[in-house]
PDB file of C-alpha atoms in Angstrom:
ATOM      1  CA  UNK A   1     146.767 -21.574-168.496  1.00  0.00           C
ATOM      2  CA  UNK A   2     150.255 -20.362-167.624  1.00  0.00           C
ATOM      3  CA  UNK A   3     151.658 -20.819-164.131  1.00  0.00           C
ATOM      4  CA  UNK A   4     154.351 -18.597-162.658  1.00  0.00           C
ATOM      5  CA  UNK A   5     157.413 -19.611-160.651  1.00  0.00           C
ATOM      6  CA  UNK A   6     160.541 -17.993-159.273  1.00  0.00           C
ATOM      7  CA  UNK A   7     163.906 -19.462-160.273  1.00  0.00           C
ATOM      8  CA  UNK A   8     166.587 -19.180-157.592  1.00  0.00           C
ATOM      9  CA  UNK A   9     170.331 -19.930-157.845  1.00  0.00           C
ATOM     10  CA  UNK A  10     171.971 -21.855-155.011  1.00  0.00           C
ATOM     11  CA  UNK A  11     175.338 -20.097-155.422  1.00  0.00           C
ATOM     12  CA  UNK A  12     176.998 -16.792-154.595  1.00  0.00           C
ATOM     13  CA  UNK A  13     174.891 -14.389-152.551  1.00  0.00           C
ATOM     14  CA  UNK A  14     172.015 -16.862-153.041  1.00  0.00           C
ATOM     15  CA  UNK A  15     174.143 -19.580-151.421  1.00  0.00           C
ATOM     16  CA  UNK A  16     172.482 -19.049-148.062  1.00  0.00           C
ATOM     17  CA  UNK A  17     169.804 -21.548-146.991  1.00  0.00           C
ATOM     18  CA  UNK A  18     167.992 -19.040-144.805  1.00  0.00           C
ATOM     19  CA  UNK A  19     167.789 -16.494-147.633  1.00  0.00           C
ATOM     20  CA  UNK A  20     166.530 -19.084-150.113  1.00  0.00           C
ATOM     21  CA  UNK A  21     163.926 -20.373-147.676  1.00  0.00           C
ATOM     22  CA  UNK A  22     162.766 -16.834-146.978  1.00  0.00           C
ATOM     23  CA  UNK A  23     162.400 -16.152-150.712  1.00  0.00           C
ATOM     24  CA  UNK A  24     160.554 -19.421-151.287  1.00  0.00           C
ATOM     25  CA  UNK A  25     158.052 -18.737-148.514  1.00  0.00           C
ATOM     26  CA  UNK A  26     157.581 -15.166-149.774  1.00  0.00           C
ATOM     27  CA  UNK A  27     156.804 -16.511-153.244  1.00  0.00           C
ATOM     28  CA  UNK A  28     153.822 -18.429-151.911  1.00  0.00           C
ATOM     29  CA  UNK A  29     152.673 -15.479-149.824  1.00  0.00           C
ATOM     30  CA  UNK A  30     152.711 -13.198-152.872  1.00  0.00           C
ATOM     31  CA  UNK A  31     150.784 -15.470-155.211  1.00  0.00           C
ATOM     32  CA  UNK A  32     153.453 -17.289-157.214  1.00  0.00           C
ATOM     33  CA  UNK A  33     152.712 -20.869-158.308  1.00  0.00           C
ATOM     34  CA  UNK A  34     156.172 -22.435-158.005  1.00  0.00           C
ATOM     35  CA  UNK A  35     159.659 -22.207-156.497  1.00  0.00           C
ATOM     36  CA  UNK A  36     162.504 -23.826-158.435  1.00  0.00           C
ATOM     37  CA  UNK A  37     166.166 -24.016-157.391  1.00  0.00           C
ATOM     38  CA  UNK A  38     169.418 -24.585-159.284  1.00  0.00           C
ATOM     39  CA  UNK A  39     171.631 -27.615-158.703  1.00  0.00           C
ATOM     40  CA  UNK A  40     175.398 -27.085-158.256  1.00  0.00           C
ATOM     41  CA  UNK A  41     178.170 -28.582-156.137  1.00  0.00           C
ATOM     42  CA  UNK A  42     180.588 -25.750-156.954  1.00  0.00           C
ATOM     43  CA  UNK A  43     180.623 -22.771-159.286  1.00  0.00           C
ATOM     44  CA  UNK A  44     182.974 -20.905-161.621  1.00  0.00           C
ATOM     45  CA  UNK A  45     184.023 -18.514-158.842  1.00  0.00           C
ATOM     46  CA  UNK A  46     185.391 -20.964-156.272  1.00  0.00           C
ATOM     47  CA  UNK A  47     185.047 -18.407-153.468  1.00  0.00           C
ATOM     48  CA  UNK A  48     181.257 -18.438-153.798  1.00  0.00           C
ATOM     49  CA  UNK A  49     179.257 -20.499-151.318  1.00  0.00           C
ATOM     50  CA  UNK A  50     177.141 -23.287-152.818  1.00  0.00           C
ATOM     51  CA  UNK A  51     174.342 -24.875-150.769  1.00  0.00           C
ATOM     52  CA  UNK A  52     172.422 -28.127-151.173  1.00  0.00           C
ATOM     53  CA  UNK A  53     169.212 -27.522-153.145  1.00  0.00           C
ATOM     54  CA  UNK A  54     167.666 -30.695-151.702  1.00  0.00           C
ATOM     55  CA  UNK A  55     168.087 -29.506-148.124  1.00  0.00           C
ATOM     56  CA  UNK A  56     166.792 -26.028-148.944  1.00  0.00           C
ATOM     57  CA  UNK A  57     163.845 -27.396-150.914  1.00  0.00           C
ATOM     58  CA  UNK A  58     162.884 -29.508-147.907  1.00  0.00           C
ATOM     59  CA  UNK A  59     162.746 -26.383-145.759  1.00  0.00           C
ATOM     60  CA  UNK A  60     160.640 -24.558-148.349  1.00  0.00           C
ATOM     61  CA  UNK A  61     158.292 -27.525-148.745  1.00  0.00           C
ATOM     62  CA  UNK A  62     157.791 -27.719-144.983  1.00  0.00           C
ATOM     63  CA  UNK A  63     156.913 -24.021-144.713  1.00  0.00           C
ATOM     64  CA  UNK A  64     154.554 -23.773-147.707  1.00  0.00           C
ATOM     65  CA  UNK A  65     151.255 -25.413-148.618  1.00  0.00           C
ATOM     66  CA  UNK A  66     150.472 -24.529-152.228  1.00  0.00           C
ATOM     67  CA  UNK A  67     153.448 -23.778-154.493  1.00  0.00           C
ATOM     68  CA  UNK A  68     155.033 -26.370-156.766  1.00  0.00           C
ATOM     69  CA  UNK A  69     158.662 -27.022-155.791  1.00  0.00           C
ATOM     70  CA  UNK A  70     161.597 -28.554-157.603  1.00  0.00           C
ATOM     71  CA  UNK A  71     165.275 -28.526-158.494  1.00  0.00           C
ATOM     72  CA  UNK A  72     165.746 -27.446-162.114  1.00  0.00           C
ATOM     73  CA  UNK A  73     167.779 -29.208-163.185  1.00  0.00           C
ATOM     74  CA  UNK A  74     169.206 -31.982-161.007  1.00  0.00           C
ATOM     75  CA  UNK A  75     172.429 -33.299-162.559  1.00  0.00           C
ATOM     76  CA  UNK A  76     171.270 -36.896-162.251  1.00  0.00           C
ATOM     77  CA  UNK A  77     174.358 -38.550-163.850  1.00  0.00           C
ATOM     78  CA  UNK A  78     176.569 -37.435-160.930  1.00  0.00           C
ATOM     79  CA  UNK A  79     174.160 -38.658-158.267  1.00  0.00           C
ATOM     80  CA  UNK A  80     173.321 -42.064-156.815  1.00  0.00           C
ATOM     81  CA  UNK A  81     169.920 -42.786-158.274  1.00  0.00           C
ATOM     82  CA  UNK A  82     168.740 -44.754-155.249  1.00  0.00           C
ATOM     83  CA  UNK A  83     169.466 -41.745-153.055  1.00  0.00           C
ATOM     84  CA  UNK A  84     167.661 -39.410-155.461  1.00  0.00           C
ATOM     85  CA  UNK A  85     164.690 -41.794-155.510  1.00  0.00           C
ATOM     86  CA  UNK A  86     164.458 -41.764-151.719  1.00  0.00           C
ATOM     87  CA  UNK A  87     164.965 -37.982-151.463  1.00  0.00           C
ATOM     88  CA  UNK A  88     162.365 -37.167-154.120  1.00  0.00           C
ATOM     89  CA  UNK A  89     159.763 -39.606-152.814  1.00  0.00           C
ATOM     90  CA  UNK A  90     160.265 -38.116-149.343  1.00  0.00           C
ATOM     91  CA  UNK A  91     159.988 -34.562-150.699  1.00  0.00           C
ATOM     92  CA  UNK A  92     156.796 -35.437-152.538  1.00  0.00           C
ATOM     93  CA  UNK A  93     155.341 -36.772-149.274  1.00  0.00           C
ATOM     94  CA  UNK A  94     156.579 -33.772-147.281  1.00  0.00           C
ATOM     95  CA  UNK A  95     155.060 -31.338-149.784  1.00  0.00           C
ATOM     96  CA  UNK A  96     151.777 -33.210-150.167  1.00  0.00           C
ATOM     97  CA  UNK A  97     152.424 -34.034-153.814  1.00  0.00           C
ATOM     98  CA  UNK A  98     153.858 -30.719-155.054  1.00  0.00           C
ATOM     99  CA  UNK A  99     157.250 -31.851-156.356  1.00  0.00           C
ATOM    100  CA  UNK A 100     158.563 -31.562-159.909  1.00  0.00           C
ATOM    101  CA  UNK A 101     161.739 -33.527-160.675  1.00  0.00           C
ATOM    102  CA  UNK A 102     163.993 -31.848-163.199  1.00  0.00           C
ATOM    103  CA  UNK A 103     166.814 -34.001-164.527  1.00  0.00           C
ATOM    104  CA  UNK A 104     169.629 -33.070-166.898  1.00  0.00           C
ATOM    105  CA  UNK A 105     173.317 -33.497-167.682  1.00  0.00           C
ATOM    106  CA  UNK A 106     174.600 -30.565-165.639  1.00  0.00           C
ATOM    107  CA  UNK A 107     176.282 -27.509-167.138  1.00  0.00           C
ATOM    108  CA  UNK A 108     179.766 -27.767-165.590  1.00  0.00           C
ATOM    109  CA  UNK A 109     182.310 -30.449-166.493  1.00  0.00           C
ATOM    110  CA  UNK A 110     184.232 -29.623-163.307  1.00  0.00           C
ATOM    111  CA  UNK A 111     181.372 -30.900-161.160  1.00  0.00           C
ATOM    112  CA  UNK A 112     182.178 -34.323-162.587  1.00  0.00           C
ATOM    113  CA  UNK A 113     185.926 -34.255-163.196  1.00  0.00           C
ATOM    114  CA  UNK A 114     186.909 -32.769-159.840  1.00  0.00           C
ATOM    115  CA  UNK A 115     185.093 -35.550-157.993  1.00  0.00           C
ATOM    116  CA  UNK A 116     186.433 -38.422-160.070  1.00  0.00           C
ATOM    117  CA  UNK A 117     183.431 -38.717-162.419  1.00  0.00           C
ATOM    118  CA  UNK A 118     183.652 -38.926-166.211  1.00  0.00           C
ATOM    119  CA  UNK A 119     182.662 -35.524-167.682  1.00  0.00           C
ATOM    120  CA  UNK A 120     182.190 -36.826-171.245  1.00  0.00           C
ATOM    121  CA  UNK A 121     178.806 -35.663-172.531  1.00  0.00           C
ATOM    122  CA  UNK A 122     177.952 -38.965-174.228  1.00  0.00           C
ATOM    123  CA  UNK A 123     178.706 -40.849-171.033  1.00  0.00           C
ATOM    124  CA  UNK A 124     176.597 -38.410-169.045  1.00  0.00           C
ATOM    125  CA  UNK A 125     173.713 -38.689-171.515  1.00  0.00           C
ATOM    126  CA  UNK A 126     173.706 -42.489-171.276  1.00  0.00           C
ATOM    127  CA  UNK A 127     173.798 -42.308-167.484  1.00  0.00           C
ATOM    128  CA  UNK A 128     170.947 -39.809-167.487  1.00  0.00           C
ATOM    129  CA  UNK A 129     168.699 -42.086-169.519  1.00  0.00           C
ATOM    130  CA  UNK A 130     169.590 -45.076-167.338  1.00  0.00           C
ATOM    131  CA  UNK A 131     169.093 -43.002-164.213  1.00  0.00           C
ATOM    132  CA  UNK A 132     165.632 -41.805-165.255  1.00  0.00           C
ATOM    133  CA  UNK A 133     164.512 -45.356-165.962  1.00  0.00           C
ATOM    134  CA  UNK A 134     165.865 -46.523-162.611  1.00  0.00           C
ATOM    135  CA  UNK A 135     164.366 -43.548-160.787  1.00  0.00           C
ATOM    136  CA  UNK A 136     160.820 -44.245-161.916  1.00  0.00           C
ATOM    137  CA  UNK A 137     161.247 -47.962-161.203  1.00  0.00           C
ATOM    138  CA  UNK A 138     162.489 -47.268-157.680  1.00  0.00           C
ATOM    139  CA  UNK A 139     159.592 -44.907-156.968  1.00  0.00           C
ATOM    140  CA  UNK A 140     157.306 -47.884-157.596  1.00  0.00           C
ATOM    141  CA  UNK A 141     159.405 -50.430-155.689  1.00  0.00           C
ATOM    142  CA  UNK A 142     160.735 -48.628-152.602  1.00  0.00           C
ATOM    143  CA  UNK A 143     158.179 -47.669-149.964  1.00  0.00           C
ATOM    144  CA  UNK A 144     156.969 -45.173-149.160  1.00  0.00           C
ATOM    145  CA  UNK A 145     155.721 -44.315-152.635  1.00  0.00           C
ATOM    146  CA  UNK A 146     155.391 -40.708-153.801  1.00  0.00           C
ATOM    147  CA  UNK A 147     151.994 -39.046-153.468  1.00  0.00           C
ATOM    148  CA  UNK A 148     151.645 -38.221-157.166  1.00  0.00           C
ATOM    149  CA  UNK A 149     150.379 -40.761-159.686  1.00  0.00           C
ATOM    150  CA  UNK A 150     151.342 -42.258-162.007  1.00  0.00           C
ATOM    151  CA  UNK A 151     154.638 -40.653-160.928  1.00  0.00           C
ATOM    152  CA  UNK A 152     156.232 -37.405-159.889  1.00  0.00           C
ATOM    153  CA  UNK A 153     156.370 -35.208-163.033  1.00  0.00           C
ATOM    154  CA  UNK A 154     159.762 -35.348-164.729  1.00  0.00           C
ATOM    155  CA  UNK A 155     161.002 -32.371-166.759  1.00  0.00           C
ATOM    156  CA  UNK A 156     164.166 -32.426-168.863  1.00  0.00           C
ATOM    157  CA  UNK A 157     166.183 -29.544-170.302  1.00  0.00           C
ATOM    158  CA  UNK A 158     167.452 -28.991-173.794  1.00  0.00           C
ATOM    159  CA  UNK A 159     169.708 -26.390-175.421  1.00  0.00           C
ATOM    160  CA  UNK A 160     168.300 -25.390-178.774  1.00  0.00           C
ATOM    161  CA  UNK A 161     169.175 -25.902-181.628  1.00  0.00           C
ATOM    162  CA  UNK A 162     170.620 -29.246-180.403  1.00  0.00           C
ATOM    163  CA  UNK A 163     167.723 -31.713-180.590  1.00  0.00           C
ATOM    164  CA  UNK A 164     168.892 -34.575-178.358  1.00  0.00           C
ATOM    165  CA  UNK A 165     167.711 -33.064-175.071  1.00  0.00           C
ATOM    166  CA  UNK A 166     164.290 -32.337-176.510  1.00  0.00           C
ATOM    167  CA  UNK A 167     163.899 -35.873-177.810  1.00  0.00           C
ATOM    168  CA  UNK A 168     164.567 -37.039-174.269  1.00  0.00           C
ATOM    169  CA  UNK A 169     162.185 -34.483-172.751  1.00  0.00           C
ATOM    170  CA  UNK A 170     159.412 -35.567-175.132  1.00  0.00           C
ATOM    171  CA  UNK A 171     159.486 -39.028-173.522  1.00  0.00           C
ATOM    172  CA  UNK A 172     158.710 -37.568-170.110  1.00  0.00           C
ATOM    173  CA  UNK A 173     156.365 -34.936-168.657  1.00  0.00           C
ATOM    174  CA  UNK A 174     157.890 -31.581-169.459  1.00  0.00           C
ATOM    175  CA  UNK A 175     160.717 -29.623-171.047  1.00  0.00           C
ATOM    176  CA  UNK A 176     162.692 -26.553-170.046  1.00  0.00           C
ATOM    177  CA  UNK A 177     164.474 -25.161-173.093  1.00  0.00           C
ATOM    178  CA  UNK A 178     167.478 -22.879-173.105  1.00  0.00           C
ATOM    179  CA  UNK A 179     168.901 -21.316-176.233  1.00  0.00           C
ATOM    180  CA  UNK A 180     172.382 -20.860-177.618  1.00  0.00           C
ATOM    181  CA  UNK A 181     173.066 -17.123-177.775  1.00  0.00           C
ATOM    182  CA  UNK A 182     170.215 -16.039-175.489  1.00  0.00           C
ATOM    183  CA  UNK A 183     169.541 -15.793-171.743  1.00  0.00           C
ATOM    184  CA  UNK A 184     170.792 -13.886-168.699  1.00  0.00           C
ATOM    185  CA  UNK A 185     172.809 -10.905-169.960  1.00  0.00           C
ATOM    186  CA  UNK A 186     172.421 -11.905-173.634  1.00  0.00           C
ATOM    187  CA  UNK A 187     168.779 -10.977-173.988  1.00  0.00           C
ATOM    188  CA  UNK A 188     165.515 -12.910-174.381  1.00  0.00           C
ATOM    189  CA  UNK A 189     164.932 -15.600-176.967  1.00  0.00           C
ATOM    190  CA  UNK A 190     162.699 -14.424-179.846  1.00  0.00           C
ATOM    191  CA  UNK A 191     159.181 -15.807-179.695  1.00  0.00           C
ATOM    192  CA  UNK A 192     159.520 -17.396-183.130  1.00  0.00           C
ATOM    193  CA  UNK A 193     162.595 -19.335-181.993  1.00  0.00           C
ATOM    194  CA  UNK A 194     160.801 -20.555-178.873  1.00  0.00           C
ATOM    195  CA  UNK A 195     157.866 -21.609-181.040  1.00  0.00           C
ATOM    196  CA  UNK A 196     160.216 -23.842-183.088  1.00  0.00           C
ATOM    197  CA  UNK A 197     161.002 -25.782-179.912  1.00  0.00           C
ATOM    198  CA  UNK A 198     157.302 -26.159-179.124  1.00  0.00           C
ATOM    199  CA  UNK A 199     156.658 -27.438-182.647  1.00  0.00           C
ATOM    200  CA  UNK A 200     159.536 -29.911-182.407  1.00  0.00           C
ATOM    201  CA  UNK A 201     158.274 -31.260-179.082  1.00  0.00           C
ATOM    202  CA  UNK A 202     154.795 -31.609-180.550  1.00  0.00           C
ATOM    203  CA  UNK A 203     156.173 -33.551-183.495  1.00  0.00           C
ATOM    204  CA  UNK A 204     158.106 -35.859-181.177  1.00  0.00           C
ATOM    205  CA  UNK A 205     155.161 -36.561-178.884  1.00  0.00           C
ATOM    206  CA  UNK A 206     152.268 -36.386-181.318  1.00  0.00           C
ATOM    207  CA  UNK A 207     150.381 -34.242-178.774  1.00  0.00           C
ATOM    208  CA  UNK A 208     151.344 -31.718-176.113  1.00  0.00           C
ATOM    209  CA  UNK A 209     148.274 -32.437-173.986  1.00  0.00           C
ATOM    210  CA  UNK A 210     149.351 -32.751-170.357  1.00  0.00           C
ATOM    211  CA  UNK A 211     152.929 -31.793-171.220  1.00  0.00           C
ATOM    212  CA  UNK A 212     154.609 -28.786-169.570  1.00  0.00           C
ATOM    213  CA  UNK A 213     156.982 -26.404-171.309  1.00  0.00           C
ATOM    214  CA  UNK A 214     158.791 -24.063-168.916  1.00  0.00           C
ATOM    215  CA  UNK A 215     160.759 -20.995-169.952  1.00  0.00           C
ATOM    216  CA  UNK A 216     163.003 -18.877-167.747  1.00  0.00           C
ATOM    217  CA  UNK A 217     163.487 -15.167-168.291  1.00  0.00           C
ATOM    218  CA  UNK A 218     162.529 -11.649-167.196  1.00  0.00           C
ATOM    219  CA  UNK A 219     158.902 -10.572-167.357  1.00  0.00           C
ATOM    220  CA  UNK A 220     160.157  -7.001-167.779  1.00  0.00           C
ATOM    221  CA  UNK A 221     161.147  -7.924-171.341  1.00  0.00           C
ATOM    222  CA  UNK A 222     157.425  -7.933-172.154  1.00  0.00           C
ATOM    223  CA  UNK A 223     157.232 -11.311-173.915  1.00  0.00           C
ATOM    224  CA  UNK A 224     155.422 -13.526-171.400  1.00  0.00           C
ATOM    225  CA  UNK A 225     152.038 -13.316-173.127  1.00  0.00           C
ATOM    226  CA  UNK A 226     153.563 -14.047-176.536  1.00  0.00           C
ATOM    227  CA  UNK A 227     155.457 -17.057-175.171  1.00  0.00           C
ATOM    228  CA  UNK A 228     152.219 -18.327-173.634  1.00  0.00           C
ATOM    229  CA  UNK A 229     150.436 -18.028-176.969  1.00  0.00           C
ATOM    230  CA  UNK A 230     153.291 -20.036-178.523  1.00  0.00           C
ATOM    231  CA  UNK A 231     152.809 -22.908-176.056  1.00  0.00           C
ATOM    232  CA  UNK A 232     154.597 -22.080-172.792  1.00  0.00           C
ATOM    233  CA  UNK A 233     152.840 -23.490-169.707  1.00  0.00           C
ATOM    234  CA  UNK A 234     155.255 -22.327-166.963  1.00  0.00           C
ATOM    235  CA  UNK A 235     157.020 -18.978-166.728  1.00  0.00           C
ATOM    236  CA  UNK A 236     160.081 -19.041-164.438  1.00  0.00           C
ATOM    237  CA  UNK A 237     161.142 -15.562-163.375  1.00  0.00           C
ATOM    238  CA  UNK A 238     164.936 -15.640-163.346  1.00  0.00           C
ATOM    239  CA  UNK A 239     166.612 -14.365-160.187  1.00  0.00           C
ATOM    240  CA  UNK A 240     170.360 -13.886-159.966  1.00  0.00           C
ATOM    241  CA  UNK A 241     173.388 -11.716-159.370  1.00  0.00           C
ATOM    242  CA  UNK A 242     173.231 -10.474-162.975  1.00  0.00           C
ATOM    243  CA  UNK A 243     169.890  -8.721-162.336  1.00  0.00           C
ATOM    244  CA  UNK A 244     170.281  -7.089-158.958  1.00  0.00           C
ATOM    245  CA  UNK A 245     170.929 -10.009-156.642  1.00  0.00           C
ATOM    246  CA  UNK A 246     168.925 -10.926-153.554  1.00  0.00           C
ATOM    247  CA  UNK A 247     167.561  -7.388-153.088  1.00  0.00           C
ATOM    248  CA  UNK A 248     166.033  -7.408-156.566  1.00  0.00           C
ATOM    249  CA  UNK A 249     164.717 -10.941-156.011  1.00  0.00           C
ATOM    250  CA  UNK A 250     162.889  -9.843-152.872  1.00  0.00           C
ATOM    251  CA  UNK A 251     161.311  -6.895-154.682  1.00  0.00           C
ATOM    252  CA  UNK A 252     160.325  -8.948-157.740  1.00  0.00           C
ATOM    253  CA  UNK A 253     158.763 -11.678-155.608  1.00  0.00           C
ATOM    254  CA  UNK A 254     156.873  -9.127-153.505  1.00  0.00           C
ATOM    255  CA  UNK A 255     155.431  -7.573-156.676  1.00  0.00           C
ATOM    256  CA  UNK A 256     153.738 -10.876-157.505  1.00  0.00           C
ATOM    257  CA  UNK A 257     153.597 -12.889-160.721  1.00  0.00           C
ATOM    258  CA  UNK A 258     153.158 -11.081-164.084  1.00  0.00           C
ATOM    259  CA  UNK A 259     149.637 -12.346-164.764  1.00  0.00           C
TER     260      UNK A 259
END
């Protein structure tokens, strides 16, 4: 069964905590299954506001009762893992066990370099793996523990055709693939290409039972059912300035998920 979420940036005209909270609450009211936020400290246009996804997600969690919530993807290598452990355990308690933890490298070198962190991808990858191991250990060691057992679900991204991110994701609870040459203004990924990722993840894990594969895009492209048949378990409806901004997001959320 496929579940349906809204994907919300935390930058630009979406860089308003009241707007994001309003959209998250509306998603639950209109039958969506999840609300997922971006993670950025700054953005390419330095005049754009950028808000804390953790703070906003707390507000959404407090005002909803059913939807899954999460930050996709938290740039874990530029964060203090002990702080992330405490924040995520607290969010899981606040939400009654509805949190998904997404963890990746981050897409902008500047979010490392401009704050004195090493932007090298190999360094970030090593820190991500160390951080994930520490995160799950700290969930078990630092009270209060999260609600979910054996742990809060952890999803990792990958950018196909590079395999490294998907090997990492296969060791955890879910994957969120992106694709070189596709997405946002560049058009949807072909179903056959998405299916190659599903096959690769299945080969890495041996079984995809209990494993989530999330894909972000536009339902208007007409491919949701085909992606689901290929193995997608979560559809994330992409919201953003490139598709009509906040006004379009409100209308899309109000229309309900594309079941």
